[in-house]
Every structure is written in C-alpha cells, then in structure tokens.
Amino acid sequence: MPDASTGSATHPPAATHTSTGSATHPPAATHAGSAPHRPFTCILWDVDGVIADASAGILPRLREVFTSYGMQPPAAEELSRWIGPPMYESFQRSGMDLERSLEAVGRYRELAARDGYAASVAIYPGIPEVLRAVRDAGIPQSTASSKPENQVLAILEHYELMDPFTVVAGSLPDPRTGGNEDKATVIGRALELLGAAGADVSRPVLVGDRVHDLEGAAQYGIPVIFAEWGFGDAAEGREAIMQVESASDLRRALLG
C-alpha cells in the first residue's frame, strides 16, 4: 500500500476541482431499485456511518472531554452531528475557540488511543460482503475518511477489511489549520494514491452519509451514493445521485 502521506498526481479530467464546490448534480436522488448500471471505475468510501458505527465509544469520550473543561457534555440525541465532520469544528460549535477546540480534539484522541481505536466499533451488516464483491469485480477501492488515518487503519485491520482496498486514505494533520485535513483534501489524496497504484480514476464515485461528503466530492465533480443507514438525515443526501437503504441496494448500485 502506498504511503498516504505522499502523492502529487494530477487529478483526473473527469474529477474537475472547483474552488466553489458547485458541481452540477441531479435535482433529486433516486433509489437503487430503479437505478441503471453505473460504470464506476473506482470506489471511494467514507468510513464512519458507511462502513463502521463508532457511536458507542464516541459519546463517553466526549463526556470525559467536556467534563475536563467544566462544560456540559452533549446529549445522546446530539451525537449524530459529531460523527463525520472534523471534530474541532464540532467543538467550536459547542462554544470553544479554535485553540481550545484543537486542544479538546487532542484530549479526545488520547482517550481513543487508551480505549483502542477499534473498541466499541461495529461494522454495518453486509458491508464486508459488498467490499469483497467490488474487489472481486476488479474495481479498485479506497477509503476517503475524515477520521484520522491511523484510526481508519486500526479499524480495517481489526476487522480484517484491509484486503478489499487498493489504498487507504484518512485525514492527516493539516499545518494550515492546526487540525486535520478536510474531506476534499482526503478525497484528492485518495484519487492520487489510486492513480499511482495504476487504477483508472476517470469515473469515481463516493459512498457517504453526510452533507460534508457531498460538499467534498463536489469539488472534484464526483457523484455520491448516499447511505441512508448512516448518521445524516435524508435532506443531507438530496444532491446525491442515489440513496440506498441497505448493503444489498448498495451492491446493486455499484455492480449492477
């Protein structure tokens, strides 16, 4: 597997970067049952909310972090908004300034390392079979996750899901912000790594579950298949090319 910290290949013509993120999308998503076969040449996967459900471990750690600052922890029903976007942004929305939010992320990650990155993580039913079916069909795959890359690797290794992936890309430290890379940056690096591995990246698709997945993909003109079992609500997926309700629907969408 190539080193995810490197790679500077030019993005493919079919995935044109736009500074505004205003790539054209269909007016409404369709459902997989009526979707035609789509000849995607490579698949990009979000992790949290698509492959893995890490929610059981996130809330207890957040409670510890907030309590350490003498702040009220988020309620359980607010948890979904913490899963997907960069965590330092979520801490800022809770009233922290940038410096403290970055410090809070550091505390959270210390707790995650203490517990084990794969602890309290469940893999969604049917997803390992989809990953292997895509691999067996000869379609290259990469993660494209806002989750720190070392945590992505730990989860995939723990659940023996490394083999379906040609490369792995997660969020790395971003010296520009002091936090980690945003979704668009991770998507771009995933494409570069796939291209360097010899994959055809002319017609990629991203499987995601949050609006920031669509926003990041839009910067490269990449269509998104929206996983309804994840943490986003239906409105977040309205600009996806398709919404899927189950792993079997997703398999049909990817493989026909």
PDB file of C-alpha atoms in Angstrom:
ATOM      1  CA  MET A   1       0.000   0.000   0.000  1.00  0.00           C
ATOM      2  CA  PRO A   2       1.427   3.380  -0.918  1.00  0.00           C
ATOM      3  CA  ASP A   3       2.279   5.800   1.828  1.00  0.00           C
ATOM      4  CA  ALA A   4      -0.797   8.003   2.268  1.00  0.00           C
ATOM      5  CA  SER A   5       1.310  10.948   3.313  1.00  0.00           C
ATOM      6  CA  THR A   6       2.691  11.357  -0.188  1.00  0.00           C
ATOM      7  CA  GLY A   7       1.443  11.613  -3.743  1.00  0.00           C
ATOM      8  CA  SER A   8       1.047  14.569  -6.050  1.00  0.00           C
ATOM      9  CA  ALA A   9      -0.541  13.112  -9.159  1.00  0.00           C
ATOM     10  CA  THR A  10      -2.780  15.330 -11.237  1.00  0.00           C
ATOM     11  CA  HIS A  11      -6.473  14.789 -10.575  1.00  0.00           C
ATOM     12  CA  PRO A  12      -8.308  13.062 -13.424  1.00  0.00           C
ATOM     13  CA  PRO A  13     -10.136  15.139 -16.034  1.00  0.00           C
ATOM     14  CA  ALA A  14     -13.487  13.655 -15.045  1.00  0.00           C
ATOM     15  CA  ALA A  15     -12.972  14.826 -11.482  1.00  0.00           C
ATOM     16  CA  THR A  16     -12.503  18.526 -12.037  1.00  0.00           C
ATOM     17  CA  HIS A  17     -11.701  20.597  -8.973  1.00  0.00           C
ATOM     18  CA  THR A  18     -13.806  23.690  -8.441  1.00  0.00           C
ATOM     19  CA  SER A  19     -13.000  26.353  -5.919  1.00  0.00           C
ATOM     20  CA  THR A  20     -16.681  26.906  -5.125  1.00  0.00           C
ATOM     21  CA  GLY A  21     -17.737  23.290  -4.782  1.00  0.00           C
ATOM     22  CA  SER A  22     -20.641  23.956  -7.170  1.00  0.00           C
ATOM     23  CA  ALA A  23     -20.526  20.833  -9.288  1.00  0.00           C
ATOM     24  CA  THR A  24     -23.791  20.070 -11.056  1.00  0.00           C
ATOM     25  CA  HIS A  25     -25.950  17.358  -9.500  1.00  0.00           C
ATOM     26  CA  PRO A  26     -29.342  15.888 -10.400  1.00  0.00           C
ATOM     27  CA  PRO A  27     -32.248  17.765  -8.767  1.00  0.00           C
ATOM     28  CA  ALA A  28     -33.158  14.795  -6.573  1.00  0.00           C
ATOM     29  CA  ALA A  29     -31.695  11.473  -5.556  1.00  0.00           C
ATOM     30  CA  THR A  30     -33.094   8.224  -6.889  1.00  0.00           C
ATOM     31  CA  HIS A  31     -33.297   4.885  -5.137  1.00  0.00           C
ATOM     32  CA  ALA A  32     -31.205   1.902  -6.062  1.00  0.00           C
ATOM     33  CA  GLY A  33     -34.124  -0.256  -7.115  1.00  0.00           C
ATOM     34  CA  SER A  34     -34.724   1.810 -10.253  1.00  0.00           C
ATOM     35  CA  ALA A  35     -31.144   2.883 -10.954  1.00  0.00           C
ATOM     36  CA  PRO A  36     -29.395   1.831 -14.150  1.00  0.00           C
ATOM     37  CA  HIS A  37     -25.991   0.156 -14.083  1.00  0.00           C
ATOM     38  CA  ARG A  38     -23.317   2.784 -13.447  1.00  0.00           C
ATOM     39  CA  PRO A  39     -19.836   2.014 -14.812  1.00  0.00           C
ATOM     40  CA  PHE A  40     -17.728   3.399 -11.966  1.00  0.00           C
ATOM     41  CA  THR A  41     -14.024   2.777 -12.426  1.00  0.00           C
ATOM     42  CA  CYS A  42     -13.131   3.187  -8.739  1.00  0.00           C
ATOM     43  CA  ILE A  43     -14.989   3.478  -5.446  1.00  0.00           C
ATOM     44  CA  LEU A  44     -14.219   5.877  -2.595  1.00  0.00           C
ATOM     45  CA  TRP A  45     -15.641   5.006   0.814  1.00  0.00           C
ATOM     46  CA  ASP A  46     -16.412   7.169   3.798  1.00  0.00           C
ATOM     47  CA  VAL A  47     -15.868   5.128   6.960  1.00  0.00           C
ATOM     48  CA  ASP A  48     -17.937   6.442   9.888  1.00  0.00           C
ATOM     49  CA  GLY A  49     -21.608   5.901   9.116  1.00  0.00           C
ATOM     50  CA  VAL A  50     -20.961   3.849   5.968  1.00  0.00           C
ATOM     51  CA  ILE A  51     -18.580   1.023   6.871  1.00  0.00           C
ATOM     52  CA  ALA A  52     -18.356   1.385  10.648  1.00  0.00           C
ATOM     53  CA  ASP A  53     -20.531   2.598  13.519  1.00  0.00           C
ATOM     54  CA  ALA A  54     -18.257   4.051  16.203  1.00  0.00           C
ATOM     55  CA  SER A  55     -21.001   5.899  18.062  1.00  0.00           C
ATOM     56  CA  ALA A  56     -20.952   3.648  21.145  1.00  0.00           C
ATOM     57  CA  GLY A  57     -17.456   4.826  22.036  1.00  0.00           C
ATOM     58  CA  ILE A  58     -17.700   8.451  20.949  1.00  0.00           C
ATOM     59  CA  LEU A  59     -20.233   9.787  23.470  1.00  0.00           C
ATOM     60  CA  PRO A  60     -18.449   8.501  26.618  1.00  0.00           C
ATOM     61  CA  ARG A  61     -15.186  10.080  25.419  1.00  0.00           C
ATOM     62  CA  LEU A  62     -16.906  13.356  24.600  1.00  0.00           C
ATOM     63  CA  ARG A  63     -18.401  13.394  28.081  1.00  0.00           C
ATOM     64  CA  GLU A  64     -14.936  12.968  29.584  1.00  0.00           C
ATOM     65  CA  VAL A  65     -13.524  15.791  27.463  1.00  0.00           C
ATOM     66  CA  PHE A  66     -16.333  18.242  28.225  1.00  0.00           C
ATOM     67  CA  THR A  67     -16.243  17.392  31.924  1.00  0.00           C
ATOM     68  CA  SER A  68     -12.494  18.081  31.976  1.00  0.00           C
ATOM     69  CA  TYR A  69     -13.302  21.643  30.838  1.00  0.00           C
ATOM     70  CA  GLY A  70     -16.186  22.040  33.276  1.00  0.00           C
ATOM     71  CA  MET A  71     -18.658  22.134  30.382  1.00  0.00           C
ATOM     72  CA  GLN A  72     -21.963  20.354  29.891  1.00  0.00           C
ATOM     73  CA  PRO A  73     -21.490  17.289  27.644  1.00  0.00           C
ATOM     74  CA  PRO A  74     -23.701  16.902  24.580  1.00  0.00           C
ATOM     75  CA  ALA A  75     -26.902  14.923  24.950  1.00  0.00           C
ATOM     76  CA  ALA A  76     -27.093  11.484  23.378  1.00  0.00           C
ATOM     77  CA  GLU A  77     -29.559  12.709  20.752  1.00  0.00           C
ATOM     78  CA  GLU A  78     -26.983  15.271  19.574  1.00  0.00           C
ATOM     79  CA  LEU A  79     -24.374  12.609  18.886  1.00  0.00           C
ATOM     80  CA  SER A  80     -25.060  12.264  15.173  1.00  0.00           C
ATOM     81  CA  ARG A  81     -23.810  15.778  14.425  1.00  0.00           C
ATOM     82  CA  TRP A  82     -20.391  14.850  15.847  1.00  0.00           C
ATOM     83  CA  ILE A  83     -19.877  11.910  13.522  1.00  0.00           C
ATOM     84  CA  GLY A  84     -18.498  12.808  10.111  1.00  0.00           C
ATOM     85  CA  PRO A  85     -17.403  16.465  10.231  1.00  0.00           C
ATOM     86  CA  PRO A  86     -13.946  17.409  11.568  1.00  0.00           C
ATOM     87  CA  MET A  87     -14.206  17.166  15.340  1.00  0.00           C
ATOM     88  CA  TYR A  88     -12.536  20.509  16.056  1.00  0.00           C
ATOM     89  CA  GLU A  89     -15.367  22.199  14.146  1.00  0.00           C
ATOM     90  CA  SER A  90     -17.923  20.437  16.346  1.00  0.00           C
ATOM     91  CA  PHE A  91     -16.116  21.606  19.484  1.00  0.00           C
ATOM     92  CA  GLN A  92     -16.185  25.149  18.118  1.00  0.00           C
ATOM     93  CA  ARG A  93     -19.934  24.892  17.554  1.00  0.00           C
ATOM     94  CA  SER A  94     -20.177  23.971  21.233  1.00  0.00           C
ATOM     95  CA  GLY A  95     -18.649  27.306  22.241  1.00  0.00           C
ATOM     96  CA  MET A  96     -14.899  26.689  22.212  1.00  0.00           C
ATOM     97  CA  ASP A  97     -12.474  28.948  20.394  1.00  0.00           C
ATOM     98  CA  LEU A  98     -10.125  27.416  17.821  1.00  0.00           C
ATOM     99  CA  GLU A  99      -7.190  26.954  20.194  1.00  0.00           C
ATOM    100  CA  ARG A 100      -9.273  25.193  22.833  1.00  0.00           C
ATOM    101  CA  SER A 101     -11.129  23.107  20.245  1.00  0.00           C
ATOM    102  CA  LEU A 102      -7.832  21.760  18.912  1.00  0.00           C
ATOM    103  CA  GLU A 103      -6.704  21.005  22.451  1.00  0.00           C
ATOM    104  CA  ALA A 104     -10.012  19.210  23.084  1.00  0.00           C
ATOM    105  CA  VAL A 105      -9.502  17.070  19.983  1.00  0.00           C
ATOM    106  CA  GLY A 106      -6.102  16.090  21.362  1.00  0.00           C
ATOM    107  CA  ARG A 107      -7.688  15.039  24.653  1.00  0.00           C
ATOM    108  CA  TYR A 108     -10.338  13.052  22.804  1.00  0.00           C
ATOM    109  CA  ARG A 109      -7.710  11.209  20.770  1.00  0.00           C
ATOM    110  CA  GLU A 110      -5.745  10.356  23.896  1.00  0.00           C
ATOM    111  CA  LEU A 111      -8.897   8.696  25.229  1.00  0.00           C
ATOM    112  CA  ALA A 112      -9.477   6.868  21.938  1.00  0.00           C
ATOM    113  CA  ALA A 113      -5.897   5.582  22.000  1.00  0.00           C
ATOM    114  CA  ARG A 114      -6.359   4.492  25.618  1.00  0.00           C
ATOM    115  CA  ASP A 115      -9.527   2.557  24.776  1.00  0.00           C
ATOM    116  CA  GLY A 116      -8.263   1.170  21.462  1.00  0.00           C
ATOM    117  CA  TYR A 117      -9.293   2.657  18.134  1.00  0.00           C
ATOM    118  CA  ALA A 118     -11.390  -0.374  17.208  1.00  0.00           C
ATOM    119  CA  ALA A 119     -13.073  -0.611  20.627  1.00  0.00           C
ATOM    120  CA  SER A 120     -16.849  -0.074  20.629  1.00  0.00           C
ATOM    121  CA  VAL A 121     -16.849  -0.063  16.814  1.00  0.00           C
ATOM    122  CA  ALA A 122     -19.337  -2.193  14.887  1.00  0.00           C
ATOM    123  CA  ILE A 123     -19.235  -2.944  11.167  1.00  0.00           C
ATOM    124  CA  TYR A 124     -22.558  -2.472   9.394  1.00  0.00           C
ATOM    125  CA  PRO A 125     -24.155  -5.750   8.291  1.00  0.00           C
ATOM    126  CA  GLY A 126     -23.461  -6.718   4.700  1.00  0.00           C
ATOM    127  CA  ILE A 127     -20.778  -4.109   4.073  1.00  0.00           C
ATOM    128  CA  PRO A 128     -17.788  -6.513   4.214  1.00  0.00           C
ATOM    129  CA  GLU A 129     -19.522  -8.622   1.559  1.00  0.00           C
ATOM    130  CA  VAL A 130     -20.024  -5.559  -0.651  1.00  0.00           C
ATOM    131  CA  LEU A 131     -16.368  -4.571  -0.286  1.00  0.00           C
ATOM    132  CA  ARG A 132     -15.239  -8.051  -1.278  1.00  0.00           C
ATOM    133  CA  ALA A 133     -17.697  -8.255  -4.181  1.00  0.00           C
ATOM    134  CA  VAL A 134     -16.370  -4.960  -5.555  1.00  0.00           C
ATOM    135  CA  ARG A 135     -12.798  -6.219  -5.164  1.00  0.00           C
ATOM    136  CA  ASP A 136     -13.673  -9.479  -6.905  1.00  0.00           C
ATOM    137  CA  ALA A 137     -15.205  -7.481  -9.761  1.00  0.00           C
ATOM    138  CA  GLY A 138     -11.791  -5.853 -10.250  1.00  0.00           C
ATOM    139  CA  ILE A 139     -12.852  -2.348  -9.230  1.00  0.00           C
ATOM    140  CA  PRO A 140     -10.177  -0.501  -7.188  1.00  0.00           C
ATOM    141  CA  GLN A 141     -11.295   0.937  -3.844  1.00  0.00           C
ATOM    142  CA  SER A 142     -10.003   3.446  -1.315  1.00  0.00           C
ATOM    143  CA  THR A 143     -11.263   4.912   1.899  1.00  0.00           C
ATOM    144  CA  ALA A 144     -11.735   8.675   1.908  1.00  0.00           C
ATOM    145  CA  SER A 145     -12.463   9.419   5.529  1.00  0.00           C
ATOM    146  CA  SER A 146     -12.325  12.489   7.750  1.00  0.00           C
ATOM    147  CA  LYS A 147     -11.386  10.078  10.518  1.00  0.00           C
ATOM    148  CA  PRO A 148      -7.647  10.167  11.342  1.00  0.00           C
ATOM    149  CA  GLU A 149      -5.856   7.735   9.067  1.00  0.00           C
ATOM    150  CA  ASN A 150      -4.267   5.741  11.890  1.00  0.00           C
ATOM    151  CA  GLN A 151      -7.757   5.097  13.288  1.00  0.00           C
ATOM    152  CA  VAL A 152      -9.080   4.023   9.890  1.00  0.00           C
ATOM    153  CA  LEU A 153      -6.200   1.567   9.557  1.00  0.00           C
ATOM    154  CA  ALA A 154      -6.795   0.210  13.068  1.00  0.00           C
ATOM    155  CA  ILE A 155     -10.465  -0.490  12.357  1.00  0.00           C
ATOM    156  CA  LEU A 156      -9.843  -2.099   8.972  1.00  0.00           C
ATOM    157  CA  GLU A 157      -7.022  -4.243  10.346  1.00  0.00           C
ATOM    158  CA  HIS A 158      -9.050  -5.293  13.405  1.00  0.00           C
ATOM    159  CA  TYR A 159     -11.977  -6.432  11.273  1.00  0.00           C
ATOM    160  CA  GLU A 160      -9.759  -7.915   8.543  1.00  0.00           C
ATOM    161  CA  LEU A 161     -11.021  -5.479   5.918  1.00  0.00           C
ATOM    162  CA  MET A 162      -7.717  -4.245   4.533  1.00  0.00           C
ATOM    163  CA  ASP A 163      -7.620  -6.685   1.646  1.00  0.00           C
ATOM    164  CA  PRO A 164     -10.516  -5.224  -0.411  1.00  0.00           C
ATOM    165  CA  PHE A 165      -8.809  -1.838  -0.567  1.00  0.00           C
ATOM    166  CA  THR A 166      -6.185  -0.894  -3.112  1.00  0.00           C
ATOM    167  CA  VAL A 167      -5.124   2.046  -0.920  1.00  0.00           C
ATOM    168  CA  VAL A 168      -6.296   3.694   2.305  1.00  0.00           C
ATOM    169  CA  ALA A 169      -6.727   7.428   2.843  1.00  0.00           C
ATOM    170  CA  GLY A 170      -7.807   9.105   6.056  1.00  0.00           C
ATOM    171  CA  SER A 171      -7.356  12.562   7.487  1.00  0.00           C
ATOM    172  CA  LEU A 172      -3.773  13.633   8.250  1.00  0.00           C
ATOM    173  CA  PRO A 173      -2.588  16.655  10.282  1.00  0.00           C
ATOM    174  CA  ASP A 174      -3.086  19.922   8.395  1.00  0.00           C
ATOM    175  CA  PRO A 175      -0.457  22.538   9.295  1.00  0.00           C
ATOM    176  CA  ARG A 176      -2.644  25.253   7.786  1.00  0.00           C
ATOM    177  CA  THR A 177      -5.337  24.870  10.446  1.00  0.00           C
ATOM    178  CA  GLY A 178      -3.561  23.032  13.239  1.00  0.00           C
ATOM    179  CA  GLY A 179      -6.274  20.394  12.936  1.00  0.00           C
ATOM    180  CA  ASN A 180      -6.711  17.606  10.434  1.00  0.00           C
ATOM    181  CA  GLU A 181      -7.382  17.727   6.701  1.00  0.00           C
ATOM    182  CA  ASP A 182     -10.880  18.408   5.419  1.00  0.00           C
ATOM    183  CA  LYS A 183     -12.897  15.974   3.349  1.00  0.00           C
ATOM    184  CA  ALA A 184     -11.970  17.452  -0.036  1.00  0.00           C
ATOM    185  CA  THR A 185      -8.259  17.139   0.709  1.00  0.00           C
ATOM    186  CA  VAL A 186      -8.634  13.485   1.712  1.00  0.00           C
ATOM    187  CA  ILE A 187     -10.663  12.735  -1.424  1.00  0.00           C
ATOM    188  CA  GLY A 188      -7.982  14.340  -3.574  1.00  0.00           C
ATOM    189  CA  ARG A 189      -5.244  12.278  -1.957  1.00  0.00           C
ATOM    190  CA  ALA A 190      -7.295   9.079  -2.334  1.00  0.00           C
ATOM    191  CA  LEU A 191      -7.541   9.748  -6.077  1.00  0.00           C
ATOM    192  CA  GLU A 192      -3.820  10.433  -6.287  1.00  0.00           C
ATOM    193  CA  LEU A 193      -2.980   7.211  -4.454  1.00  0.00           C
ATOM    194  CA  LEU A 194      -5.328   5.154  -6.608  1.00  0.00           C
ATOM    195  CA  GLY A 195      -3.856   6.676  -9.760  1.00  0.00           C
ATOM    196  CA  ALA A 196      -0.325   5.976  -8.547  1.00  0.00           C
ATOM    197  CA  ALA A 197      -1.362   2.357  -7.943  1.00  0.00           C
ATOM    198  CA  GLY A 198      -2.450   2.069 -11.578  1.00  0.00           C
ATOM    199  CA  ALA A 199      -6.195   2.425 -11.041  1.00  0.00           C
ATOM    200  CA  ASP A 200      -8.483   4.060 -13.587  1.00  0.00           C
ATOM    201  CA  VAL A 201      -9.769   7.140 -11.745  1.00  0.00           C
ATOM    202  CA  SER A 202     -11.694   8.615 -14.661  1.00  0.00           C
ATOM    203  CA  ARG A 203     -15.150   7.724 -13.275  1.00  0.00           C
ATOM    204  CA  PRO A 204     -15.020   7.635  -9.473  1.00  0.00           C
ATOM    205  CA  VAL A 205     -17.947   7.530  -7.075  1.00  0.00           C
ATOM    206  CA  LEU A 206     -18.017   8.234  -3.331  1.00  0.00           C
ATOM    207  CA  VAL A 207     -20.213   6.350  -0.864  1.00  0.00           C
ATOM    208  CA  GLY A 208     -21.041   8.706   2.008  1.00  0.00           C
ATOM    209  CA  ASP A 209     -23.651   9.566   4.624  1.00  0.00           C
ATOM    210  CA  ARG A 210     -23.199  13.254   5.486  1.00  0.00           C
ATOM    211  CA  VAL A 211     -23.550  16.524   3.629  1.00  0.00           C
ATOM    212  CA  HIS A 212     -19.830  17.221   4.004  1.00  0.00           C
ATOM    213  CA  ASP A 213     -19.209  14.076   1.926  1.00  0.00           C
ATOM    214  CA  LEU A 214     -21.229  15.631  -0.889  1.00  0.00           C
ATOM    215  CA  GLU A 215     -19.528  19.003  -0.465  1.00  0.00           C
ATOM    216  CA  GLY A 216     -16.056  17.468  -0.596  1.00  0.00           C
ATOM    217  CA  ALA A 217     -16.888  15.292  -3.594  1.00  0.00           C
ATOM    218  CA  ALA A 218     -18.458  18.243  -5.428  1.00  0.00           C
ATOM    219  CA  GLN A 219     -15.077  19.976  -5.509  1.00  0.00           C
ATOM    220  CA  TYR A 220     -13.911  17.214  -7.861  1.00  0.00           C
ATOM    221  CA  GLY A 221     -17.175  16.672  -9.727  1.00  0.00           C
ATOM    222  CA  ILE A 222     -17.515  13.229  -8.121  1.00  0.00           C
ATOM    223  CA  PRO A 223     -21.018  11.754  -7.754  1.00  0.00           C
ATOM    224  CA  VAL A 224     -22.114  10.439  -4.365  1.00  0.00           C
ATOM    225  CA  ILE A 225     -24.220   7.449  -3.374  1.00  0.00           C
ATOM    226  CA  PHE A 226     -25.862   8.301  -0.049  1.00  0.00           C
ATOM    227  CA  ALA A 227     -26.048   5.580   2.625  1.00  0.00           C
ATOM    228  CA  GLU A 228     -29.315   6.017   4.491  1.00  0.00           C
ATOM    229  CA  TRP A 229     -28.175   3.815   7.408  1.00  0.00           C
ATOM    230  CA  GLY A 230     -25.559   6.390   8.394  1.00  0.00           C
ATOM    231  CA  PHE A 231     -25.756   9.497  10.562  1.00  0.00           C
ATOM    232  CA  GLY A 232     -27.075  12.043   8.062  1.00  0.00           C
ATOM    233  CA  ASP A 233     -30.763  12.745   7.546  1.00  0.00           C
ATOM    234  CA  ALA A 234     -32.480  12.421   4.182  1.00  0.00           C
ATOM    235  CA  ALA A 235     -32.133  16.134   3.437  1.00  0.00           C
ATOM    236  CA  GLU A 236     -28.346  15.851   3.561  1.00  0.00           C
ATOM    237  CA  GLY A 237     -28.425  13.381   0.692  1.00  0.00           C
ATOM    238  CA  ARG A 238     -30.751  15.295  -1.606  1.00  0.00           C
ATOM    239  CA  GLU A 239     -27.968  16.091  -4.119  1.00  0.00           C
ATOM    240  CA  ALA A 240     -26.636  12.541  -4.236  1.00  0.00           C
ATOM    241  CA  ILE A 241     -27.133  10.635  -7.479  1.00  0.00           C
ATOM    242  CA  MET A 242     -28.748   7.853  -5.482  1.00  0.00           C
ATOM    243  CA  GLN A 243     -29.858   6.972  -1.962  1.00  0.00           C
ATOM    244  CA  VAL A 244     -29.555   3.386  -0.777  1.00  0.00           C
ATOM    245  CA  GLU A 245     -31.298   1.808   2.196  1.00  0.00           C
ATOM    246  CA  SER A 246     -29.208  -1.330   2.650  1.00  0.00           C
ATOM    247  CA  ALA A 247     -25.961  -3.054   1.784  1.00  0.00           C
ATOM    248  CA  SER A 248     -27.737  -5.133  -0.866  1.00  0.00           C
ATOM    249  CA  ASP A 249     -29.051  -1.944  -2.512  1.00  0.00           C
ATOM    250  CA  LEU A 250     -25.528  -0.522  -2.459  1.00  0.00           C
ATOM    251  CA  ARG A 251     -24.111  -3.662  -4.067  1.00  0.00           C
ATOM    252  CA  ARG A 252     -26.604  -3.379  -6.922  1.00  0.00           C
ATOM    253  CA  ALA A 253     -25.802   0.316  -7.327  1.00  0.00           C
ATOM    254  CA  LEU A 254     -22.072  -0.355  -7.585  1.00  0.00           C
ATOM    255  CA  LEU A 255     -22.102  -3.565  -9.590  1.00  0.00           C
ATOM    256  CA  GLY A 256     -25.447  -3.622 -11.392  1.00  0.00           C
TER     257      GLY A 256
END
